[in-house]
Short mmCIF file of C-alpha atoms in Angstrom, two decimals:
data_model
loop_
_atom_site.label_atom_id
_atom_site.label_comp_id
_atom_site.label_asym_id
_atom_site.label_seq_id
_atom_site.Cartn_x
_atom_site.Cartn_y
_atom_site.Cartn_z
CA MET A 762 11.62 -18.52 -35.21
CA SER A 763 9.39 -19.54 -38.11
CA GLY A 764 7.36 -16.72 -39.61
CA PHE A 765 9.62 -13.98 -38.28
CA ASP A 766 12.69 -12.49 -39.93
CA ALA A 767 14.70 -11.24 -36.94
CA SER A 768 17.54 -9.81 -39.05
CA THR A 769 15.19 -7.66 -41.10
CA TYR A 770 13.27 -6.56 -38.01
CA PHE A 771 16.38 -5.35 -36.22
CA SER A 772 17.79 -3.77 -39.39
CA ASN A 773 14.58 -1.83 -39.99
CA ASN A 774 14.63 -0.42 -36.45
CA GLN A 775 18.34 0.14 -35.88
CA GLY A 776 17.94 3.87 -36.44
CA ASN A 777 15.72 4.12 -33.36
CA THR A 778 17.10 1.93 -30.62
CA SER A 779 14.16 2.76 -28.33
CA MET A 780 12.11 0.47 -30.55
CA LEU A 781 14.40 -2.49 -29.90
CA PRO A 782 14.19 -4.84 -26.90
CA ASN A 783 15.73 -3.71 -23.60
CA ILE A 784 16.68 -6.78 -21.53
CA ALA A 785 17.49 -7.20 -17.84
CA VAL A 786 18.44 -10.15 -15.65
CA ALA A 787 17.75 -10.21 -11.91
CA VAL A 788 19.30 -12.77 -9.55
CA SER A 789 17.70 -13.25 -6.15
CA GLY A 790 19.24 -13.54 -2.74
CA GLY A 791 19.65 -16.76 -0.80
CA GLY A 792 23.27 -17.18 0.26
CA TYR A 793 25.44 -19.65 -1.59
CA ARG A 794 22.32 -21.35 -2.96
CA ALA A 795 21.45 -18.15 -4.81
CA CYS A 796 25.02 -17.49 -5.87
CA LEU A 797 25.39 -20.96 -7.41
CA ASN A 798 21.88 -21.45 -8.79
CA GLY A 799 22.05 -17.97 -10.30
CA GLY A 800 25.48 -18.86 -11.63
CA GLY A 801 23.90 -21.71 -13.57
CA ALA A 802 21.44 -19.32 -15.19
CA ILE A 803 24.21 -16.89 -16.12
CA GLN A 804 26.21 -19.79 -17.55
CA ALA A 805 23.23 -20.70 -19.74
CA PHE A 806 22.92 -17.08 -20.93
CA ASP A 807 26.62 -16.47 -21.68
CA SER A 808 27.75 -16.87 -25.29
CA ARG A 809 31.37 -17.37 -24.14
CA GLU A 810 30.54 -20.69 -22.50
CA ASP A 811 31.27 -23.88 -24.45
CA ASN A 812 28.43 -24.95 -26.75
CA SER A 813 26.13 -22.23 -25.34
CA THR A 814 25.06 -21.00 -28.77
CA ALA A 815 24.16 -24.44 -30.15
CA ALA A 816 20.59 -25.26 -31.11
CA GLY A 817 18.34 -25.30 -28.05
CA HIS A 818 20.71 -23.17 -25.96
CA LEU A 819 20.42 -19.57 -24.76
CA GLY A 820 23.98 -18.24 -25.10
CA GLY A 821 24.08 -14.55 -25.97
CA LEU A 822 21.23 -13.44 -23.74
CA LEU A 823 23.74 -12.11 -21.18
CA GLN A 824 25.61 -10.13 -23.81
CA SER A 825 22.31 -8.72 -25.09
CA ALA A 826 21.19 -7.58 -21.63
CA THR A 827 21.45 -3.95 -20.55
CA TYR A 828 21.28 -4.66 -16.80
CA LEU A 829 22.31 -7.48 -14.46
CA ALA A 830 21.02 -6.96 -10.91
CA GLY A 831 21.71 -9.00 -7.79
CA LEU A 832 21.20 -8.81 -4.06
CA SER A 833 22.57 -10.76 -1.11
CA GLY A 834 23.81 -14.13 -2.46
CA GLY A 835 22.86 -13.05 -5.97
CA GLY A 836 24.96 -9.96 -5.34
CA TRP A 837 27.94 -12.18 -4.56
CA LEU A 838 27.47 -13.71 -8.00
CA VAL A 839 27.18 -10.38 -9.80
CA GLY A 840 30.03 -8.86 -7.83
CA SER A 841 32.31 -11.84 -8.36
CA ILE A 842 31.73 -11.81 -12.12
CA PHE A 843 32.48 -8.12 -12.52
CA VAL A 844 35.32 -7.66 -10.04
CA ASN A 845 37.10 -10.53 -11.77
CA ASN A 846 37.15 -8.83 -15.17
CA PHE A 847 33.68 -9.93 -16.27
CA THR A 848 34.73 -13.55 -16.13
CA THR A 849 32.61 -16.56 -17.06
CA ILE A 850 31.04 -18.97 -14.58
CA SER A 851 33.36 -21.66 -15.91
CA GLY A 852 36.25 -19.33 -15.16
CA LEU A 853 35.05 -19.00 -11.56
CA LEU A 854 34.58 -22.75 -11.18
CA ASN A 855 37.78 -23.89 -12.85
CA ASN A 856 40.64 -22.06 -11.18
CA ASP A 857 42.74 -25.24 -10.77
CA ASN A 858 43.03 -24.57 -7.03
CA SER A 859 45.48 -21.78 -7.83
CA SER A 860 43.43 -19.38 -5.73
CA SER A 861 40.57 -19.44 -3.23
CA LEU A 862 38.14 -18.10 -5.83
CA TRP A 863 34.80 -19.93 -5.51
CA GLU A 864 36.45 -22.60 -3.38
CA PHE A 865 33.64 -23.11 -0.87
CA GLY A 866 34.89 -26.34 0.70
CA ASN A 867 36.47 -24.30 3.46
CA SER A 868 33.74 -22.19 4.99
CA ILE A 869 34.06 -18.47 5.34
CA PHE A 870 34.57 -19.08 9.06
CA GLU A 871 37.77 -21.07 8.44
CA GLY A 872 39.51 -19.09 5.76
CA PRO A 873 40.78 -20.27 2.39
CA ALA A 874 42.86 -23.40 1.94
CA THR A 875 44.74 -21.86 -0.99
CA GLY A 876 45.82 -18.51 -2.27
CA GLY A 877 48.43 -17.62 0.33
CA LEU A 878 46.61 -18.31 3.60
CA GLN A 879 46.51 -22.04 4.30
CA LEU A 880 43.92 -24.05 6.18
CA PHE A 881 45.95 -24.10 9.37
CA ASP A 882 46.26 -20.31 9.28
CA THR A 883 42.71 -19.51 10.41
CA THR A 884 44.08 -17.21 13.07
CA GLU A 885 46.18 -15.40 10.48
CA TYR A 886 43.11 -15.16 8.25
CA PHE A 887 41.09 -13.39 10.94
CA ASN A 888 44.03 -11.22 11.93
CA THR A 889 44.35 -10.10 8.30
CA ILE A 890 40.66 -9.23 8.18
CA TYR A 891 40.91 -7.40 11.49
CA ASP A 892 43.92 -5.40 10.32
CA ASP A 893 42.15 -4.41 7.10
CA VAL A 894 39.10 -3.15 8.97
CA GLN A 895 41.28 -1.29 11.45
CA GLY A 896 43.00 0.30 8.48
CA LYS A 897 39.67 1.75 7.41
CA ALA A 898 38.99 3.05 10.92
CA ASN A 899 42.44 4.62 11.16
CA ALA A 900 42.43 6.11 7.66
CA GLY A 901 39.92 8.82 8.47
CA GLY A 902 38.20 7.94 11.69
CA PHE A 903 35.51 6.03 9.80
CA ASN A 904 33.03 3.99 11.84
CA THR A 905 33.18 0.24 11.32
CA SER A 906 30.63 -2.53 11.89
CA ILE A 907 30.12 -6.27 11.52
CA THR A 908 29.57 -5.69 7.81
CA ASP A 909 33.17 -4.55 7.39
CA TYR A 910 34.42 -7.89 8.71
CA TRP A 911 31.77 -9.81 6.81
CA GLY A 912 32.63 -8.08 3.53
CA ARG A 913 36.35 -8.67 3.91
CA ALA A 914 35.74 -12.37 4.63
CA LEU A 915 33.50 -12.68 1.56
CA SER A 916 36.22 -11.18 -0.60
CA PHE A 917 38.61 -14.06 0.08
CA GLN A 918 36.15 -16.37 -1.72
CA LEU A 919 34.82 -13.99 -4.37
CA VAL A 920 37.75 -11.81 -5.45
CA ASP A 921 40.75 -13.32 -7.24
CA ALA A 922 43.39 -11.12 -5.65
CA THR A 923 45.84 -11.26 -2.77
CA ASP A 924 43.97 -11.15 0.55
CA GLY A 925 40.68 -10.70 -1.29
CA GLY A 926 41.66 -7.41 -2.93
CA PRO A 927 41.30 -4.91 -0.08
CA ASP A 928 41.94 -2.05 -2.54
CA TYR A 929 39.35 -3.15 -5.11
CA THR A 930 36.40 -0.76 -5.45
CA TRP A 931 32.95 -1.17 -7.00
CA SER A 932 33.22 2.15 -8.84
CA SER A 933 36.30 0.93 -10.71
CA THR A 934 33.94 -1.20 -12.83
CA ALA A 935 33.06 1.95 -14.74
CA GLN A 936 36.65 2.21 -16.02
CA GLN A 937 37.03 -1.42 -17.11
CA GLU A 938 37.40 -1.99 -20.84
CA PHE A 939 34.74 -4.71 -21.01
CA PHE A 940 32.26 -2.20 -19.54
CA THR A 941 33.24 0.91 -21.48
CA ASN A 942 33.15 -1.09 -24.71
CA GLY A 943 29.61 -2.31 -24.02
CA GLN A 944 30.60 -5.98 -23.77
CA SER A 945 28.72 -6.50 -20.51
CA PRO A 946 25.46 -5.42 -18.89
CA MET A 947 25.48 -2.73 -16.23
CA PRO A 948 25.79 -4.42 -12.81
CA ILE A 949 23.50 -3.29 -9.99
CA LEU A 950 23.54 -4.43 -6.35
CA VAL A 951 20.50 -3.75 -4.18
CA THR A 952 20.28 -2.95 -0.47
CA ASP A 953 17.56 -1.72 1.90
CA GLY A 954 17.55 1.29 4.17
CA ARG A 955 16.98 0.57 7.85
CA ALA A 956 16.66 2.83 10.83
CA PRO A 957 19.06 2.10 13.72
CA GLY A 958 17.51 -0.32 16.19
CA GLU A 959 14.83 -1.44 13.73
CA LEU A 960 14.49 -5.19 13.11
CA LEU A 961 11.38 -5.68 11.00
CA ILE A 962 11.70 -4.16 7.54
CA SER A 963 8.44 -3.00 5.96
CA GLY A 964 7.51 -2.86 2.31
CA ASN A 965 7.79 0.93 2.59
CA THR A 966 11.50 0.87 3.28
CA THR A 967 13.74 2.83 0.95
CA VAL A 968 15.46 0.62 -1.62
CA TYR A 969 18.98 1.70 -2.61
CA GLU A 970 21.22 0.53 -5.42
CA PHE A 971 24.93 0.46 -6.12
CA ASN A 972 25.71 0.82 -9.80
CA PRO A 973 29.20 1.48 -11.23
CA TRP A 974 28.74 5.25 -10.96
CA GLU A 975 26.45 5.89 -8.01
CA LEU A 976 24.79 4.90 -4.75
CA GLY A 977 21.23 6.12 -4.39
CA SER A 978 17.51 5.53 -4.66
CA PHE A 979 14.60 6.41 -6.92
CA ASP A 980 12.23 6.25 -3.93
CA PRO A 981 10.75 9.60 -2.85
CA THR A 982 12.14 9.05 0.65
CA THR A 983 15.62 9.81 -0.74
CA TYR A 984 15.34 10.39 -4.50
CA GLY A 985 18.96 11.09 -5.15
CA PHE A 986 22.29 9.56 -6.09
CA VAL A 987 25.84 10.25 -4.96
CA PRO A 988 29.01 9.62 -7.02
CA LEU A 989 30.19 6.24 -5.77
CA GLU A 990 33.86 6.99 -6.32
CA PHE A 991 33.66 9.74 -3.70
CA LEU A 992 31.58 7.87 -1.13
CA GLY A 993 32.94 8.70 2.31
CA SER A 994 33.33 12.37 1.43
CA ASN A 995 31.52 14.89 3.61
CA PHE A 996 28.64 15.85 1.30
CA SER A 997 26.08 18.38 2.45
CA ASN A 998 22.86 19.15 0.56
CA GLY A 999 24.19 17.25 -2.43
CA VAL A 1000 27.49 19.08 -2.79
CA LEU A 1001 30.95 18.87 -1.28
CA PRO A 1002 31.78 22.05 0.64
CA SER A 1003 34.85 23.89 -0.60
CA ASP A 1004 36.72 23.26 2.64
CA GLN A 1005 36.29 19.47 2.38
CA GLN A 1006 38.50 17.00 0.55
CA CYS A 1007 37.30 14.15 -1.66
CA VAL A 1008 37.56 10.66 -0.21
CA ARG A 1009 38.20 7.66 -2.44
CA GLY A 1010 38.27 3.92 -1.76
CA PHE A 1011 35.30 3.76 0.63
CA ASP A 1012 33.33 1.62 -1.86
CA ASN A 1013 35.44 -1.50 -1.31
CA VAL A 1014 33.85 -4.33 -3.30
CA GLY A 1015 33.64 -6.59 -0.25
CA TYR A 1016 31.89 -3.89 1.76
CA VAL A 1017 29.40 -3.26 -1.05
CA MET A 1018 28.67 -6.99 -1.44
CA GLY A 1019 28.52 -7.34 2.34
CA THR A 1020 26.07 -4.45 2.61
CA SER A 1021 23.71 -6.19 0.21
CA SER A 1022 23.95 -9.42 2.24
CA SER A 1023 23.95 -8.30 5.86
CA LEU A 1024 21.71 -11.00 7.35
CA PHE A 1025 22.53 -10.57 11.01
CA ASN A 1026 19.29 -8.97 12.14
CA THR A 1027 17.28 -11.49 10.13
CA PHE A 1028 19.17 -14.21 11.97
CA LEU A 1029 18.23 -12.57 15.25
CA LEU A 1030 14.56 -12.62 14.25
CA GLU A 1031 14.72 -16.31 13.33
CA ILE A 1032 16.79 -17.63 16.22
CA ASN A 1033 13.77 -18.80 18.24
CA THR A 1034 12.67 -21.06 15.37
CA THR A 1035 15.93 -23.02 15.38
CA SER A 1036 16.76 -26.29 17.10
CA ILE A 1037 19.83 -25.21 19.06
CA SER A 1038 19.78 -25.67 22.80
CA SER A 1039 17.92 -23.14 24.91
CA ALA A 1040 21.06 -22.35 26.92
CA PHE A 1041 23.10 -21.53 23.82
CA LYS A 1042 20.14 -19.70 22.32
CA THR A 1043 20.01 -17.44 25.36
CA VAL A 1044 23.72 -16.66 25.20
CA LEU A 1045 23.66 -16.02 21.45
CA THR A 1046 20.53 -13.87 21.61
CA LYS A 1047 22.11 -11.74 24.32
CA PHE A 1048 25.23 -11.26 22.24
CA LEU A 1049 23.34 -10.38 19.07
CA ASN A 1050 21.05 -8.02 20.97
CA ASN A 1051 24.13 -6.23 22.24
CA VAL A 1052 25.43 -6.01 18.70
CA SER A 1053 22.09 -4.71 17.48
CA GLU A 1054 21.84 -2.16 20.29
CA GLY A 1055 25.22 -0.83 19.19
CA ASN A 1056 23.94 -0.65 15.60
CA ASN A 1057 26.77 -2.94 14.51
CA ASP A 1058 24.43 -5.31 12.68
CA ILE A 1059 24.00 -2.83 9.83
CA ALA A 1060 26.31 -1.34 7.25
CA GLY A 1061 26.93 2.21 8.34
CA TYR A 1062 27.83 4.86 5.76
CA THR A 1063 29.31 7.75 7.72
CA PRO A 1064 29.25 10.54 6.76
CA ASN A 1065 25.77 10.17 5.32
CA PRO A 1066 26.09 11.15 1.63
CA PHE A 1067 22.48 12.41 1.64
CA LEU A 1068 22.83 14.67 4.68
CA GLY A 1069 20.78 17.83 4.16
CA PHE A 1070 19.52 16.61 0.77
CA HIS A 1071 15.76 16.97 0.11
CA ASN A 1072 15.11 17.95 3.71
CA SER A 1073 11.36 18.21 3.29
CA THR A 1074 10.84 14.70 1.86
CA SER A 1075 13.85 12.59 2.77
CA ASP A 1076 13.76 10.30 5.81
CA VAL A 1077 17.58 10.27 6.04
CA ALA A 1078 18.39 13.94 5.43
CA GLN A 1079 19.04 14.66 9.12
CA ALA A 1080 20.83 11.39 9.97
CA PRO A 1081 24.62 11.52 10.39
CA THR A 1082 24.85 7.92 9.18
CA LEU A 1083 23.11 6.16 6.31
CA THR A 1084 22.27 2.67 7.60
CA LEU A 1085 21.81 -0.11 5.04
CA VAL A 1086 21.04 -3.84 5.30
CA ASP A 1087 20.44 -6.95 3.20
CA GLY A 1088 18.48 -6.11 0.07
CA GLY A 1089 15.96 -8.91 0.58
CA GLU A 1090 14.79 -7.98 4.06
CA ASP A 1091 11.68 -6.22 2.71
CA LEU A 1092 10.70 -9.56 1.07
CA GLN A 1093 11.67 -8.24 -2.39
CA ASN A 1094 14.30 -10.95 -2.61
CA ILE A 1095 14.57 -10.61 -6.39
CA PRO A 1096 16.18 -7.23 -7.24
CA LEU A 1097 13.37 -6.02 -9.49
CA HIS A 1098 13.10 -2.52 -8.03
CA PRO A 1099 15.88 -0.86 -10.08
CA LEU A 1100 14.67 -2.59 -13.23
CA ILE A 1101 11.06 -1.35 -13.15
CA GLN A 1102 12.04 2.31 -12.97
CA PRO A 1103 10.38 4.10 -15.92
CA VAL A 1104 13.60 5.92 -16.82
CA ARG A 1105 15.27 2.59 -17.60
CA ALA A 1106 12.47 1.43 -19.92
CA VAL A 1107 13.20 -2.27 -19.46
CA ASP A 1108 11.08 -4.55 -21.68
CA VAL A 1109 11.73 -7.95 -20.14
CA ILE A 1110 13.26 -9.18 -16.89
CA PHE A 1111 14.58 -12.70 -16.49
CA ALA A 1112 13.97 -13.16 -12.77
CA VAL A 1113 16.03 -15.99 -11.28
CA ASP A 1114 14.45 -16.91 -7.93
CA SER A 1115 16.50 -18.95 -5.45
CA SER A 1116 14.48 -17.85 -2.42
CA ALA A 1117 13.81 -20.23 0.48
CA ASP A 1118 10.12 -19.42 0.94
CA THR A 1119 8.85 -22.89 1.82
CA THR A 1120 9.68 -25.34 4.60
CA TYR A 1121 12.11 -27.13 2.32
CA HIS A 1122 13.80 -23.99 0.96
CA TRP A 1123 12.07 -23.67 -2.41
CA PRO A 1124 10.59 -20.43 -3.82
CA ASN A 1125 6.85 -19.78 -3.90
CA GLY A 1126 6.64 -16.36 -5.55
CA THR A 1127 6.85 -14.32 -2.33
CA SER A 1128 9.30 -11.88 -3.88
CA LEU A 1129 7.10 -11.18 -6.91
CA VAL A 1130 4.11 -10.66 -4.63
CA ALA A 1131 6.10 -8.19 -2.49
CA THR A 1132 7.15 -6.13 -5.52
CA TYR A 1133 3.62 -6.17 -6.94
CA GLU A 1134 2.09 -5.08 -3.63
CA ARG A 1135 4.67 -2.31 -3.25
CA SER A 1136 3.74 -0.97 -6.69
CA LEU A 1137 0.15 -0.58 -5.43
CA ASN A 1138 1.12 1.07 -2.13
CA THR A 1139 -0.89 4.23 -1.58
CA SER A 1140 1.88 5.92 0.44
CA GLY A 1141 3.61 6.99 -2.76
CA ILE A 1142 6.71 4.88 -2.16
CA ALA A 1143 6.28 3.25 -5.59
CA ASN A 1144 6.95 6.63 -7.23
CA GLY A 1145 5.32 5.82 -10.54
CA THR A 1146 6.58 2.28 -10.97
CA VAL A 1147 4.25 -0.36 -12.38
CA PHE A 1148 4.55 -4.12 -11.99
CA PRO A 1149 2.55 -6.91 -13.64
CA SER A 1150 -0.19 -8.63 -11.67
CA VAL A 1151 0.84 -11.86 -9.96
CA PRO A 1152 -1.21 -14.33 -7.90
CA ASP A 1153 -0.85 -15.15 -4.21
CA THR A 1154 1.80 -17.59 -3.00
CA ASN A 1155 -0.70 -20.42 -2.50
CA THR A 1156 -1.62 -20.15 -6.16
CA PHE A 1157 2.04 -20.34 -7.15
CA ILE A 1158 2.25 -23.76 -5.51
CA ASN A 1159 -1.22 -25.05 -6.37
CA LEU A 1160 -0.81 -24.24 -10.06
CA GLY A 1161 2.84 -25.30 -10.20
CA LEU A 1162 4.02 -21.82 -11.15
CA ASN A 1163 7.09 -22.37 -8.97
CA THR A 1164 8.09 -25.53 -10.83
CA HIS A 1165 8.74 -24.13 -14.31
CA PRO A 1166 9.20 -20.81 -16.12
CA THR A 1167 6.17 -18.53 -16.14
CA PHE A 1168 5.60 -15.20 -17.91
CA PHE A 1169 3.84 -12.37 -16.09
CA GLY A 1170 2.53 -9.21 -17.76
CA CYS A 1171 2.11 -10.70 -21.22
CA ASN A 1172 -0.75 -8.38 -22.16
CA ALA A 1173 0.65 -4.87 -21.88
CA SER A 1174 -2.79 -3.35 -22.48
CA ASN A 1175 -3.91 -4.68 -19.08
CA LEU A 1176 -1.25 -2.67 -17.23
CA THR A 1177 -1.75 0.79 -15.74
CA GLY A 1178 1.47 2.03 -17.31
CA PRO A 1179 4.67 0.87 -18.99
CA ALA A 1180 6.07 -2.21 -17.27
CA PRO A 1181 8.31 -5.09 -18.31
CA LEU A 1182 7.25 -8.63 -19.02
CA VAL A 1183 8.70 -10.82 -16.25
CA VAL A 1184 10.09 -14.26 -17.07
CA TYR A 1185 10.00 -16.04 -13.72
CA LEU A 1186 12.68 -18.74 -13.34
CA PRO A 1187 12.15 -20.45 -9.96
CA ASN A 1188 14.69 -22.83 -8.48
CA SER A 1189 13.36 -26.36 -8.90
CA PRO A 1190 15.02 -29.81 -8.74
CA TYR A 1191 15.69 -30.68 -12.38
CA VAL A 1192 18.93 -32.61 -11.84
CA TYR A 1193 19.84 -31.92 -8.18
CA TYR A 1194 18.22 -30.98 -4.89
CA SER A 1195 19.58 -27.46 -4.86
CA ASN A 1196 17.39 -26.39 -1.92
CA VAL A 1197 20.35 -26.03 0.44
CA SER A 1198 19.94 -23.73 3.42
CA THR A 1199 20.75 -20.05 3.10
CA PHE A 1200 23.00 -20.45 6.11
CA ASP A 1201 25.05 -23.46 4.98
CA PRO A 1202 28.63 -22.16 5.04
CA SER A 1203 30.52 -24.75 2.96
CA TYR A 1204 30.15 -26.88 -0.18
CA ASN A 1205 32.54 -29.37 -1.70
CA THR A 1206 33.37 -29.03 -5.39
CA SER A 1207 30.99 -31.81 -6.41
CA GLU A 1208 27.96 -30.22 -4.76
CA ARG A 1209 28.94 -26.72 -5.85
CA ASN A 1210 29.03 -27.85 -9.48
CA ALA A 1211 25.76 -29.78 -9.13
CA ILE A 1212 23.90 -26.68 -7.90
CA VAL A 1213 25.29 -24.67 -10.83
CA ALA A 1214 24.28 -27.44 -13.25
CA ASN A 1215 20.76 -27.47 -11.83
CA GLY A 1216 20.53 -23.69 -12.20
CA LEU A 1217 21.54 -24.02 -15.85
CA ALA A 1218 18.89 -26.71 -16.37
CA VAL A 1219 16.20 -24.51 -14.77
CA ALA A 1220 16.99 -21.45 -16.89
CA SER A 1221 17.44 -23.35 -20.18
CA MET A 1222 14.90 -26.11 -19.52
CA ALA A 1223 17.81 -28.50 -19.78
CA ASN A 1224 19.04 -26.83 -22.97
CA GLY A 1225 15.66 -27.29 -24.59
CA THR A 1226 15.29 -30.98 -23.83
CA VAL A 1227 12.29 -30.41 -21.53
CA ASP A 1228 10.67 -28.16 -24.14
CA PRO A 1229 12.38 -27.87 -27.55
CA GLN A 1230 10.44 -24.64 -28.14
CA TRP A 1231 11.81 -22.94 -25.00
CA PRO A 1232 14.55 -20.97 -26.84
CA VAL A 1233 11.89 -19.68 -29.25
CA CYS A 1234 9.66 -18.73 -26.33
CA VAL A 1235 12.53 -16.86 -24.67
CA GLY A 1236 12.93 -14.92 -27.92
CA CYS A 1237 9.21 -14.15 -27.92
CA ALA A 1238 9.41 -12.81 -24.36
CA ILE A 1239 12.30 -10.57 -25.38
CA LEU A 1240 10.45 -9.26 -28.42
CA SER A 1241 7.00 -8.84 -26.87
CA ARG A 1242 7.11 -5.15 -25.87
CA SER A 1243 9.14 -4.20 -28.93
CA LEU A 1244 6.60 -5.79 -31.25
CA GLY A 1245 3.92 -3.68 -29.61
CA ARG A 1246 5.88 -0.44 -30.04
CA THR A 1247 6.52 -1.12 -33.73
CA ASN A 1248 2.97 -2.33 -34.40
CA THR A 1249 4.35 -5.62 -35.68
CA ALA A 1250 2.07 -8.65 -35.76
CA VAL A 1251 2.92 -11.27 -33.16
CA PRO A 1252 4.35 -14.35 -34.93
CA ASP A 1253 2.32 -17.55 -34.67
CA ALA A 1254 5.18 -19.22 -32.80
CA CYS A 1255 4.94 -16.51 -30.14
CA VAL A 1256 1.18 -16.85 -29.89
CA GLN A 1257 1.76 -20.50 -29.03
CA CYS A 1258 4.50 -19.66 -26.55
CA PHE A 1259 2.39 -17.08 -24.76
CA SER A 1260 -0.46 -19.55 -24.53
CA ARG A 1261 1.92 -22.05 -22.95
CA TYR A 1262 3.90 -19.87 -20.54
CA CYS A 1263 1.85 -16.77 -19.70
CA TRP A 1264 -0.08 -16.79 -16.44
CA ASN A 1265 -3.72 -16.57 -17.53
CA GLY A 1266 -5.09 -15.03 -14.34
CA THR A 1267 -6.29 -18.29 -12.79
CA VAL A 1268 -6.13 -18.31 -8.98
CA ASN A 1269 -6.31 -21.16 -6.48
CA SER A 1270 -5.72 -19.71 -3.02
CA THR A 1271 -6.57 -22.82 -1.01
CA GLN A 1272 -3.94 -23.96 1.47
CA PRO A 1273 -1.56 -26.24 -0.45
CA LEU A 1274 0.01 -29.42 0.78
CA GLU A 1275 3.60 -29.25 1.97
CA TYR A 1276 5.69 -28.53 -1.11
CA ASP A 1277 8.36 -31.22 -1.44
CA PRO A 1278 9.25 -31.79 -5.12
CA VAL A 1279 11.37 -34.57 -6.57
CA VAL A 1280 14.12 -34.44 -9.18
CA SER A 1281 12.46 -34.43 -12.60
CA LEU A 1282 15.41 -35.48 -14.81
CA ALA A 1283 18.42 -37.76 -14.42
CA ALA A 1284 19.84 -36.82 -11.02
CA ILE A 1285 23.45 -35.81 -10.45
CA ASN A 1286 25.09 -37.98 -7.81
CA VAL A 1287 26.98 -35.90 -5.24
CA GLN A 1288 29.24 -37.44 -2.65
CA ASN A 1289 29.53 -36.04 0.89
CA ALA A 1290 27.13 -33.16 0.41
CA ALA A 1291 26.86 -30.62 3.20
CA GLY A 1292 24.55 -31.35 6.13
CA ARG A 1293 21.19 -29.57 6.25
CA ALA A 1294 20.38 -29.60 9.98
CA ALA A 1295 19.03 -26.26 11.14
CA GLY A 1296 21.11 -26.40 14.27
CA LEU A 1297 24.31 -26.73 12.27
CA ASP A 1298 23.35 -23.74 10.14
CA VAL A 1299 22.83 -21.58 13.20
CA LEU A 1300 26.04 -22.74 14.84
CA GLY A 1301 27.93 -21.66 11.74
CA TRP A 1302 26.49 -18.16 11.99
CA ALA A 1303 27.04 -18.18 15.73
CA PHE A 1304 30.70 -18.89 15.04
CA VAL A 1305 31.10 -15.89 12.75
CA ALA A 1306 29.20 -13.69 15.20
CA LEU A 1307 31.41 -14.72 18.09
CA LEU A 1308 34.57 -14.29 16.02
CA THR A 1309 33.37 -10.87 15.02
CA ALA A 1310 32.80 -10.05 18.67
CA TRP A 1311 36.40 -11.06 19.32
CA ALA A 1312 37.54 -8.75 16.54
CA LEU A 1313 35.51 -5.87 17.92
CA LEU A 1314 37.04 -6.13 21.36
#
């Protein structure tokens, strides 16, 4: 960066780390689309990837980050990276068919083609999942739900271990050498609270997080954390009674990832918009209603770890079960909530948005709007958090803010309190139409790799070929809040970057035309890509629902 000596700047402030930049990355939900598109961004940010630190590239941003948050499909990405020893995206993609890791050609409804259970062993695959879930039920009389089966099935694709690593726990991350040595960010998975029988999730819902040490929430409706390693223990008023034993192993990685991606009640809400036959729709709706009435479409945490805790303010203190669902159901599909907490003092968030907000499954800023509106909520749910101003979703499309990176919150003096600068990285077709449906269950290797490649191109602006100054501008975004704290003049290069990428407050709220972008660079040719018919998507989910019903019998 011309006009700025980064080495001297960091050397002069190394005695007070609070003056230095605090970086976070957030990866949105959106099924496999989010997992793979987000994977491309992480690949661009990872210094261990080939050529990632060359001129124009962004390698090292991941290693510099303090936090990496994900939810739903983005949570699959974060979970898969960390449970597999903080591996690289290339490591997940290139397993030489020696395991089922990231092999999405066989859908989750079929079972893996490699790694012990073969394609023709679908029955064995489901029997294995069933036996694992029954093992949980029999171990201590724990309640089970659809999410138990869903999480175990996910693990076969996301965890490089025999039978998807049924003994792997999320809390074990805290003991891994790469984490204790500070070689990785702190992983966070996000989930929403939901009352039994409730379908619509409001912006006031309690947002929970799983980090390597704890499950809990900063929201005033819970405002507490429980040691994750001992989840499943019979806590009361925040302590474990002397006559109770500690439980370990409840925080199975599949169950945690499944909790953050439990889409079943969302599917129920959307079923009437699909193109499946009315007869099948009636049958499936009846089945899913029965599931919902039995509260099996949520992830149930019994005993409730927050039982009797903050009785006067908590909305779960009297509930025997803590019920959690997909982290994006409150429309905050980018996991920004844990990263805007004042105690974490994050300076900049790289927000990778793979949401399917539009007709053709592209993002339009809905998630940013939801987080901004929640920060203004007069109910007190925001609990002191501040978020930069963002425009309405029509403006995102009319001004093209969903087609390229945009910075929000550039002028910290305009904010009502400390808040990070947000670097918005929306999914857009640079080299491939990565707008696959959230509910597509399978992808061949060619399409999988193309979606990852497009995600890398979005985050890096094609390794600086779209804008050679993009790496400099990323550096300016990282430094922005730190420069303010140290009263350092903003370099001329950053002034130019902020002029180019910061949202200037312009609004155009008129109804936009249907958003249907085209590939902007040389397109990747993919053979035999997955079908995109809505009816096929629904039938895939119907299949898993019916198989789950079989397992629950």
